[in-house]
């Protein structure tokens, strides 16, 4: 059975008063979203990754991936107007009708391996 990791990262950083969206803020030398994807990849490298971002942030993410040499393969999907809409868009991008889908907030990189295993 296929397994997917849907990373929803649609924040703007406004509540943090940050100059960039929090998914792109640096944590230990690289953007937070990269840490989150790495955590799931370390759990299961066979996961198919889907990153959901606002349309105007997709090109920024692509630039960051090149800049930081980020090599975990993933599909990029434009999010919706709400979290629900973003999750919906991400789910609709999955071509298979059967599988397991992790849905996770892209700015929460500290999820434990034990929690992922329980899920």
XYZ file of C-alpha atoms in Angstrom:
119
model
C 0.000 0.000 0.000
C 1.329 3.445 -0.910
C 1.980 5.992 1.804
C 1.884 9.750 1.382
C 3.024 12.644 3.561
C 0.993 15.775 2.924
C 2.825 18.800 4.348
C 0.599 21.841 4.613
C 2.695 25.006 4.813
C 0.490 27.952 3.992
C 1.418 30.419 6.711
C 2.459 33.974 6.008
C 4.439 34.639 9.197
C 2.229 37.588 10.138
C 1.634 36.484 13.747
C 5.387 36.105 14.228
C 6.122 39.526 12.718
C 8.635 37.731 10.531
C 9.885 39.124 7.215
C 9.305 35.707 5.584
C 6.711 32.966 6.122
C 7.632 30.774 9.088
C 8.067 27.661 6.918
C 11.023 29.454 5.317
C 12.597 30.762 8.528
C 15.985 29.258 9.211
C 16.326 26.694 11.956
C 19.804 25.298 12.515
C 20.947 26.581 9.138
C 18.066 25.579 6.859
C 14.359 26.379 6.377
C 11.968 24.833 8.904
C 9.982 23.039 6.200
C 13.096 21.130 5.133
C 13.537 19.849 8.684
C 9.930 18.639 8.713
C 10.305 16.763 5.439
C 13.590 15.273 6.640
C 11.930 14.020 9.840
C 9.304 12.128 7.836
C 11.890 10.900 5.327
C 13.992 9.532 8.184
C 10.880 7.716 9.410
C 10.075 6.217 6.011
C 12.071 7.083 2.876
C 9.401 5.413 0.716
C 6.786 8.033 1.570
C 5.562 10.103 -1.365
C 5.801 13.732 -0.295
C 3.362 16.478 -1.212
C 4.106 20.037 -0.107
C 1.141 22.408 -0.179
C 2.050 26.089 -0.358
C 0.359 29.328 -1.365
C 0.757 29.806 -5.111
C 3.011 32.825 -4.706
C 5.398 30.862 -2.449
C 6.018 27.860 -4.703
C 8.780 29.573 -6.678
C 10.386 30.787 -3.429
C 10.378 27.199 -2.147
C 11.935 25.951 -5.385
C 14.709 28.549 -5.092
C 15.357 27.523 -1.479
C 15.510 23.846 -2.460
C 18.206 24.636 -5.030
C 20.060 27.001 -2.678
C 20.211 24.436 0.145
C 20.715 21.394 -2.082
C 17.508 19.845 -0.778
C 17.121 16.496 -2.488
C 14.092 14.798 -0.921
C 11.705 14.356 -3.849
C 8.286 15.932 -3.495
C 5.354 17.263 -5.449
C 4.421 20.933 -4.990
C 0.729 21.826 -4.896
C -0.962 25.200 -4.617
C -2.989 25.545 -1.448
C -6.460 26.934 -0.945
C -7.820 29.968 0.855
C -8.072 28.039 4.140
C -6.281 25.128 5.788
C -9.236 22.927 4.801
C -8.874 24.056 1.185
C -5.148 23.382 1.232
C -5.596 19.879 2.633
C -8.336 19.272 0.064
C -6.055 20.351 -2.793
C -3.284 18.144 -1.468
C -5.556 15.110 -1.130
C -6.937 15.656 -4.621
C -3.389 15.577 -6.009
C -2.965 11.947 -4.917
C -3.620 9.744 -7.952
C -4.224 6.539 -6.015
C -7.591 5.683 -4.511
C -6.030 3.601 -1.743
C -3.223 4.373 0.632
C -2.224 5.903 3.915
C -1.893 9.672 4.167
C -0.076 11.559 6.887
C -1.326 15.148 7.073
C 1.097 17.352 8.943
C 1.772 21.031 9.558
C 4.947 21.876 7.664
C 6.242 24.108 10.461
C 6.194 21.351 13.093
C 9.527 19.578 12.550
C 9.894 18.164 16.055
C 7.364 15.353 15.729
C 8.904 12.261 17.271
C 9.620 9.049 15.449
C 7.521 7.282 18.123
C 4.522 9.468 17.283
C 4.924 8.750 13.571
C 5.149 5.030 14.299
C 1.928 5.136 16.344
C 0.152 6.903 13.472
